[in-house]
């Protein structure tokens, strides 16, 4: 690995760690009652590729994909490793969100949302179990 690549990778890791710290910070505590350090470390350690569903979905995201008119809108988003996309359903039709064929949401009713955090670079295909015409691409760099 060249020095330049090493520096790039280290920079990305640092950026991801910063995002994790921000995400953990907004998960609990206030300025007058900060989150205990041990709690932050636990959350940071668990910050691998993950999805949360329902009312507890973390909304600290950089992009959204909305399920509407039997489509993912927009159909393309680009994020960086460590960043989060919020996938939500704004219509009465039931949808799922599958990332590269893996259902990460279960059935999503109107108003449901799921946060997906990218842990590795690549192109991820988003699909729905019920509507083969629904397709989106998340590009992670
Ligand atoms: Cu659908």
XYZ file of N, CA and C and ligand atoms in Angstrom:
424
model
N 0.851 -1.199 0.000
C 0.000 0.000 0.000
C 0.884 1.244 0.000
N 0.591 2.183 -0.878
C 1.395 3.395 -0.950
C 1.108 4.298 0.241
N 2.026 5.203 0.484
C 1.838 6.142 1.594
C 0.579 6.961 1.367
N 0.359 7.365 0.112
C -0.816 8.197 -0.176
C -2.100 7.439 0.173
N -2.137 6.159 -0.207
C -3.325 5.362 0.116
C -3.501 5.228 1.616
N -2.360 5.024 2.305
C -2.460 4.893 3.763
C -3.057 6.152 4.366
N -2.581 7.296 3.886
C -3.074 8.563 4.445
C -4.569 8.697 4.174
N -4.979 8.354 2.954
C -6.399 8.452 2.613
C -7.230 7.558 3.525
N -6.734 6.339 3.738
C -7.500 5.409 4.578
C -7.573 5.902 6.012
N -6.475 6.431 6.489
C -6.477 6.930 7.865
C -7.443 8.105 7.996
N -7.424 8.985 6.977
C -8.323 10.137 7.009
C -9.776 9.685 7.030
N -10.095 8.697 6.199
C -11.473 8.189 6.176
C -11.850 7.601 7.522
N -10.934 6.853 8.106
C -11.232 6.236 9.399
C -11.473 7.309 10.450
N -10.678 8.358 10.401
C -10.843 9.437 11.361
C -12.188 10.128 11.163
N -12.549 10.338 9.904
C -13.834 10.970 9.612
C -14.981 10.105 10.121
N -14.870 8.797 9.894
C -15.921 7.880 10.344
C -16.007 7.906 11.868
N -14.856 7.922 12.525
C -14.854 7.950 13.983
C -15.515 9.229 14.481
N -15.265 10.327 13.791
C -15.889 11.585 14.181
C -17.393 11.516 14.069
N -17.871 10.903 12.991
C -19.311 10.765 12.808
C -19.898 9.900 13.908
N -19.208 8.841 14.226
C -19.694 7.949 15.281
C -19.806 8.728 16.585
N -18.790 9.556 16.856
C -18.824 10.329 18.093
C -20.021 11.262 18.103
N -20.299 11.897 16.964
C -21.445 12.798 16.883
C -22.738 12.008 17.076
N -22.817 10.848 16.412
C -24.032 10.036 16.515
C -24.243 9.590 17.958
N -23.164 9.182 18.605
C -23.296 8.728 19.984
C -23.686 9.897 20.881
N -23.130 11.066 20.576
C -23.391 12.214 21.428
C -24.858 12.597 21.408
N -25.510 12.454 20.230
C -26.906 12.860 20.158
C -27.824 11.735 20.585
N -27.268 10.578 20.928
C -28.105 9.473 21.359
C -28.540 9.620 22.809
N -27.886 10.434 23.548
C -28.278 10.611 24.941
C -27.480 11.729 25.574
N -27.981 12.250 26.632
C -27.270 13.289 27.343
C -27.539 14.666 26.764
N -27.268 15.676 27.565
C -27.415 17.046 27.130
C -26.155 17.787 27.533
N -26.108 19.065 27.202
C -24.923 19.842 27.547
C -24.718 19.843 29.054
N -25.817 19.884 29.796
C -25.688 19.926 31.254
C -25.583 18.536 31.860
N -25.887 17.535 31.047
C -25.850 16.159 31.538
C -25.251 15.269 30.460
N -23.933 15.392 30.239
C -23.325 14.693 29.109
C -23.387 13.172 29.248
N -23.372 12.525 28.085
C -23.363 11.070 28.076
C -22.058 10.576 28.695
N -22.132 9.624 29.613
C -20.909 9.091 30.210
C -19.981 8.530 29.135
N -18.688 8.682 29.359
C -17.710 8.224 28.380
C -17.868 6.745 28.070
N -18.139 5.947 29.076
C -18.242 4.508 28.853
C -19.388 4.198 27.890
N -20.449 4.972 27.972
C -21.601 4.745 27.085
C -21.232 5.077 25.642
N -20.476 6.167 25.465
C -20.044 6.561 24.125
C -19.189 5.466 23.515
N -18.264 4.948 24.316
C -17.372 3.913 23.795
C -18.152 2.677 23.390
N -19.159 2.318 24.165
C -19.968 1.150 23.824
C -20.666 1.357 22.492
N -21.241 2.532 22.326
C -21.950 2.784 21.074
C -20.994 2.826 19.898
N -19.825 3.447 20.081
C -18.863 3.533 18.995
C -18.411 2.133 18.591
N -18.214 1.280 19.569
C -17.772 -0.068 19.276
C -18.806 -0.860 18.504
N -20.066 -0.496 18.649
C -21.133 -1.229 17.982
C -21.475 -0.641 16.626
N -20.742 0.401 16.227
C -21.110 1.115 15.005
C -20.555 0.453 13.759
N -20.977 -0.754 13.520
C -20.659 -1.404 12.256
C -21.864 -1.212 11.345
N -21.831 -1.814 10.176
C -22.964 -1.684 9.262
C -24.207 -2.171 9.987
N -25.202 -1.323 10.056
C -26.333 -1.682 10.893
C -27.599 -0.992 10.411
N -28.693 -1.480 10.881
C -29.974 -0.871 10.548
C -30.839 -0.857 11.791
N -31.558 0.219 11.965
C -32.521 0.277 13.053
C -33.874 0.636 12.460
N -34.906 0.073 13.027
C -36.232 0.236 12.448
C -37.186 0.795 13.488
N -38.123 1.573 13.008
C -39.216 1.996 13.868
C -38.949 3.311 14.562
N -39.630 3.508 15.671
C -39.602 4.796 16.347
C -38.210 5.145 16.841
N -37.379 4.132 17.077
C -36.058 4.416 17.621
C -35.033 4.676 16.526
N -35.438 4.636 15.270
C -34.485 4.837 14.170
C -33.747 6.158 14.361
N -32.450 6.074 14.256
C -31.636 7.273 14.422
C -31.742 8.115 13.157
N -32.055 9.381 13.324
C -32.297 10.218 12.151
C -31.113 11.131 11.843
N -29.959 10.833 12.399
C -28.782 11.643 12.133
C -28.156 11.159 10.816
N -28.765 11.565 9.713
C -28.394 11.014 8.416
C -28.010 12.137 7.455
N -27.330 11.744 6.379
C -26.887 12.731 5.396
C -27.725 12.666 4.119
N -28.525 11.618 3.970
C -29.354 11.489 2.770
C -30.605 10.696 3.120
N -31.645 10.893 2.315
C -32.885 10.143 2.507
C -33.311 9.515 1.200
N -33.901 8.341 1.309
C -34.577 7.722 0.176
C -36.009 7.496 0.625
N -36.942 8.097 -0.101
C -38.346 8.012 0.274
C -39.075 7.024 -0.643
N -39.898 6.184 -0.015
C -40.731 5.267 -0.804
C -42.037 5.991 -1.091
N -42.240 6.349 -2.352
C -43.467 7.048 -2.733
C -43.799 6.724 -4.185
N -45.088 6.641 -4.477
C -45.543 6.305 -5.836
C -44.873 5.029 -6.352
N -44.730 4.056 -5.440
C -44.138 2.759 -5.775
C -42.749 2.917 -6.391
N -41.985 3.850 -5.819
C -40.607 4.060 -6.282
C -39.765 4.551 -5.115
N -38.458 4.344 -5.231
C -37.524 4.970 -4.295
C -37.137 6.328 -4.861
N -37.296 7.356 -4.048
C -36.966 8.708 -4.485
C -35.975 9.357 -3.509
N -34.817 9.818 -3.981
C -34.326 9.656 -5.348
C -33.843 8.224 -5.561
N -33.569 7.888 -6.808
C -33.131 6.532 -7.116
C -31.615 6.389 -6.997
N -30.931 7.504 -6.770
C -29.472 7.429 -6.574
C -29.064 8.384 -5.472
N -28.280 7.870 -4.537
C -27.668 8.751 -3.542
C -26.206 8.343 -3.411
N -25.389 9.311 -3.034
C -23.960 9.054 -2.832
C -23.572 9.519 -1.439
N -22.941 8.646 -0.690
C -22.506 8.971 0.669
C -21.080 8.470 0.850
N -20.536 8.727 2.012
C -19.197 8.236 2.327
C -19.291 7.164 3.415
N -18.249 6.375 3.511
C -18.192 5.329 4.541
C -18.426 5.962 5.910
N -19.285 5.356 6.679
C -19.596 5.860 8.012
C -20.830 6.747 8.046
N -21.303 7.154 6.864
C -22.486 8.007 6.817
C -23.759 7.152 6.723
N -24.872 7.801 7.015
C -26.138 7.086 7.136
C -27.177 7.613 6.158
N -27.913 6.686 5.569
C -29.063 7.020 4.729
C -30.327 6.632 5.495
N -31.301 7.519 5.510
C -32.586 7.192 6.110
C -33.545 6.774 4.994
N -34.057 5.569 5.094
C -35.031 5.079 4.126
C -36.395 5.135 4.795
N -37.356 5.809 4.153
C -38.659 5.982 4.799
C -39.791 5.701 3.814
N -40.925 5.379 4.375
C -42.106 5.108 3.561
C -43.134 6.214 3.785
N -43.482 6.928 2.725
C -44.428 8.042 2.850
C -45.789 7.733 2.270
N -46.019 6.481 1.884
C -47.322 6.166 1.291
C -47.940 4.955 1.974
N -49.190 4.676 1.633
C -49.911 3.625 2.349
C -49.515 2.228 1.901
N -48.898 2.095 0.737
C -48.447 0.778 0.291
C -47.332 0.286 1.212
N -47.360 -1.022 1.489
C -46.310 -1.625 2.313
C -45.074 -1.855 1.444
N -43.918 -1.506 1.982
C -42.665 -1.737 1.258
C -41.649 -2.396 2.186
N -40.605 -2.908 1.576
C -39.409 -3.288 2.327
C -38.245 -2.546 1.692
N -37.150 -2.490 2.394
C -35.902 -1.996 1.808
C -34.870 -3.102 1.950
N -34.412 -3.588 0.808
C -33.391 -4.624 0.781
C -32.092 -3.995 0.271
N -31.020 -4.278 0.963
C -29.714 -3.799 0.526
C -28.964 -4.990 -0.054
N -28.687 -4.912 -1.348
C -28.040 -6.029 -2.058
C -28.767 -7.347 -1.769
N -30.102 -7.272 -1.799
C -30.910 -8.472 -1.672
C -31.260 -8.860 -0.245
N -30.653 -8.197 0.751
C -30.942 -8.548 2.138
C -31.963 -7.563 2.713
N -33.084 -8.104 3.154
C -34.141 -7.281 3.729
C -33.688 -6.761 5.091
N -33.551 -5.443 5.211
C -33.073 -4.865 6.468
C -34.193 -4.194 7.249
N -35.407 -4.230 6.731
C -36.471 -3.438 7.350
C -37.675 -4.240 7.803
N -37.881 -5.428 7.267
C -39.194 -6.030 7.433
C -40.202 -5.187 6.677
N -41.483 -5.394 6.972
C -42.511 -4.606 6.299
C -42.530 -3.180 6.845
N -42.487 -2.220 5.939
C -42.532 -0.809 6.328
C -43.899 -0.238 5.989
N -44.595 0.199 7.032
C -45.873 0.878 6.825
C -45.617 2.363 6.607
N -46.678 3.060 6.239
C -46.574 4.511 6.071
C -46.031 5.138 7.352
N -45.014 5.973 7.199
C -44.426 6.659 8.339
C -43.221 5.944 8.939
N -43.006 4.694 8.535
C -41.863 3.948 9.069
C -40.572 4.424 8.421
N -39.491 4.305 9.162
C -38.193 4.651 8.583
C -37.123 3.743 9.159
N -36.075 3.580 8.387
C -34.943 2.756 8.793
C -33.658 3.470 8.417
N -32.738 3.528 9.338
C -31.437 4.141 9.065
C -30.435 3.054 8.698
N -29.708 3.282 7.630
C -28.672 2.334 7.182
C -27.350 3.071 7.104
N -26.362 2.529 7.793
C -25.038 3.149 7.820
C -24.064 2.299 7.023
N -23.362 2.948 6.118
C -22.426 2.238 5.250
C -21.107 2.012 5.969
N -20.651 0.766 5.972
C -19.378 0.456 6.626
C -18.262 0.200 5.627
N -18.603 0.101 4.350
C -17.575 -0.174 3.337
C -17.973 0.494 2.028
N -16.970 0.887 1.269
C -17.221 1.515 -0.019
C -17.805 0.500 -0.997
N -18.558 1.006 -1.958
C -19.114 0.125 -2.979
C -20.442 0.655 -3.480
N -21.044 -0.099 -4.384
C -22.372 0.235 -4.888
C -23.364 -0.734 -4.278
N -24.398 -0.197 -3.668
C -25.399 -1.022 -3.004
C -26.734 -0.844 -3.719
N -27.334 -1.968 -4.090
C -28.634 -1.940 -4.761
C -29.742 -2.013 -3.711
N -30.698 -1.119 -3.852
C -31.840 -1.100 -2.936
C -33.055 -1.619 -3.694
N -33.750 -2.569 -3.097
C -34.939 -3.129 -3.742
C -36.033 -3.346 -2.714
N -37.216 -3.680 -3.215
C -38.388 -3.941 -2.370
C -38.917 -5.328 -2.690
N -39.285 -6.061 -1.645
C -39.789 -7.422 -1.856
C -41.061 -7.451 -2.699
N -41.861 -6.406 -2.614
C -43.201 -6.466 -3.206
C -43.309 -5.797 -4.566
N -42.361 -4.955 -4.884
C -42.468 -4.173 -6.124
C -41.149 -4.257 -6.881
N -41.059 -5.205 -7.791
C -39.790 -5.414 -8.519
C -39.325 -4.173 -9.286
N -40.282 -3.282 -9.572
C -39.894 -2.076 -10.333
C -39.181 -1.062 -9.442
N -39.252 -1.268 -8.139
C -38.603 -0.311 -7.228
C -37.116 -0.622 -7.147
N -36.311 0.383 -7.475
C -34.870 0.174 -7.482
C -34.147 1.484 -7.200
N -33.129 1.398 -6.400
C -32.274 2.558 -6.147
C -30.849 2.077 -5.941
N -29.933 3.003 -6.036
C -28.517 2.677 -5.855
C -27.906 3.642 -4.853
N -27.243 3.089 -3.861
C -26.468 3.894 -2.917
C -24.996 3.678 -3.234
N -24.324 4.759 -3.612
C -22.900 4.675 -3.894
C -22.141 5.179 -2.677
N -21.273 4.329 -2.153
C -20.499 4.666 -0.957
C -19.030 4.789 -1.335
N -18.437 5.932 -1.023
C -17.029 6.144 -1.361
C -16.223 6.430 -0.105
Cu -42.511 -1.680 -2.442
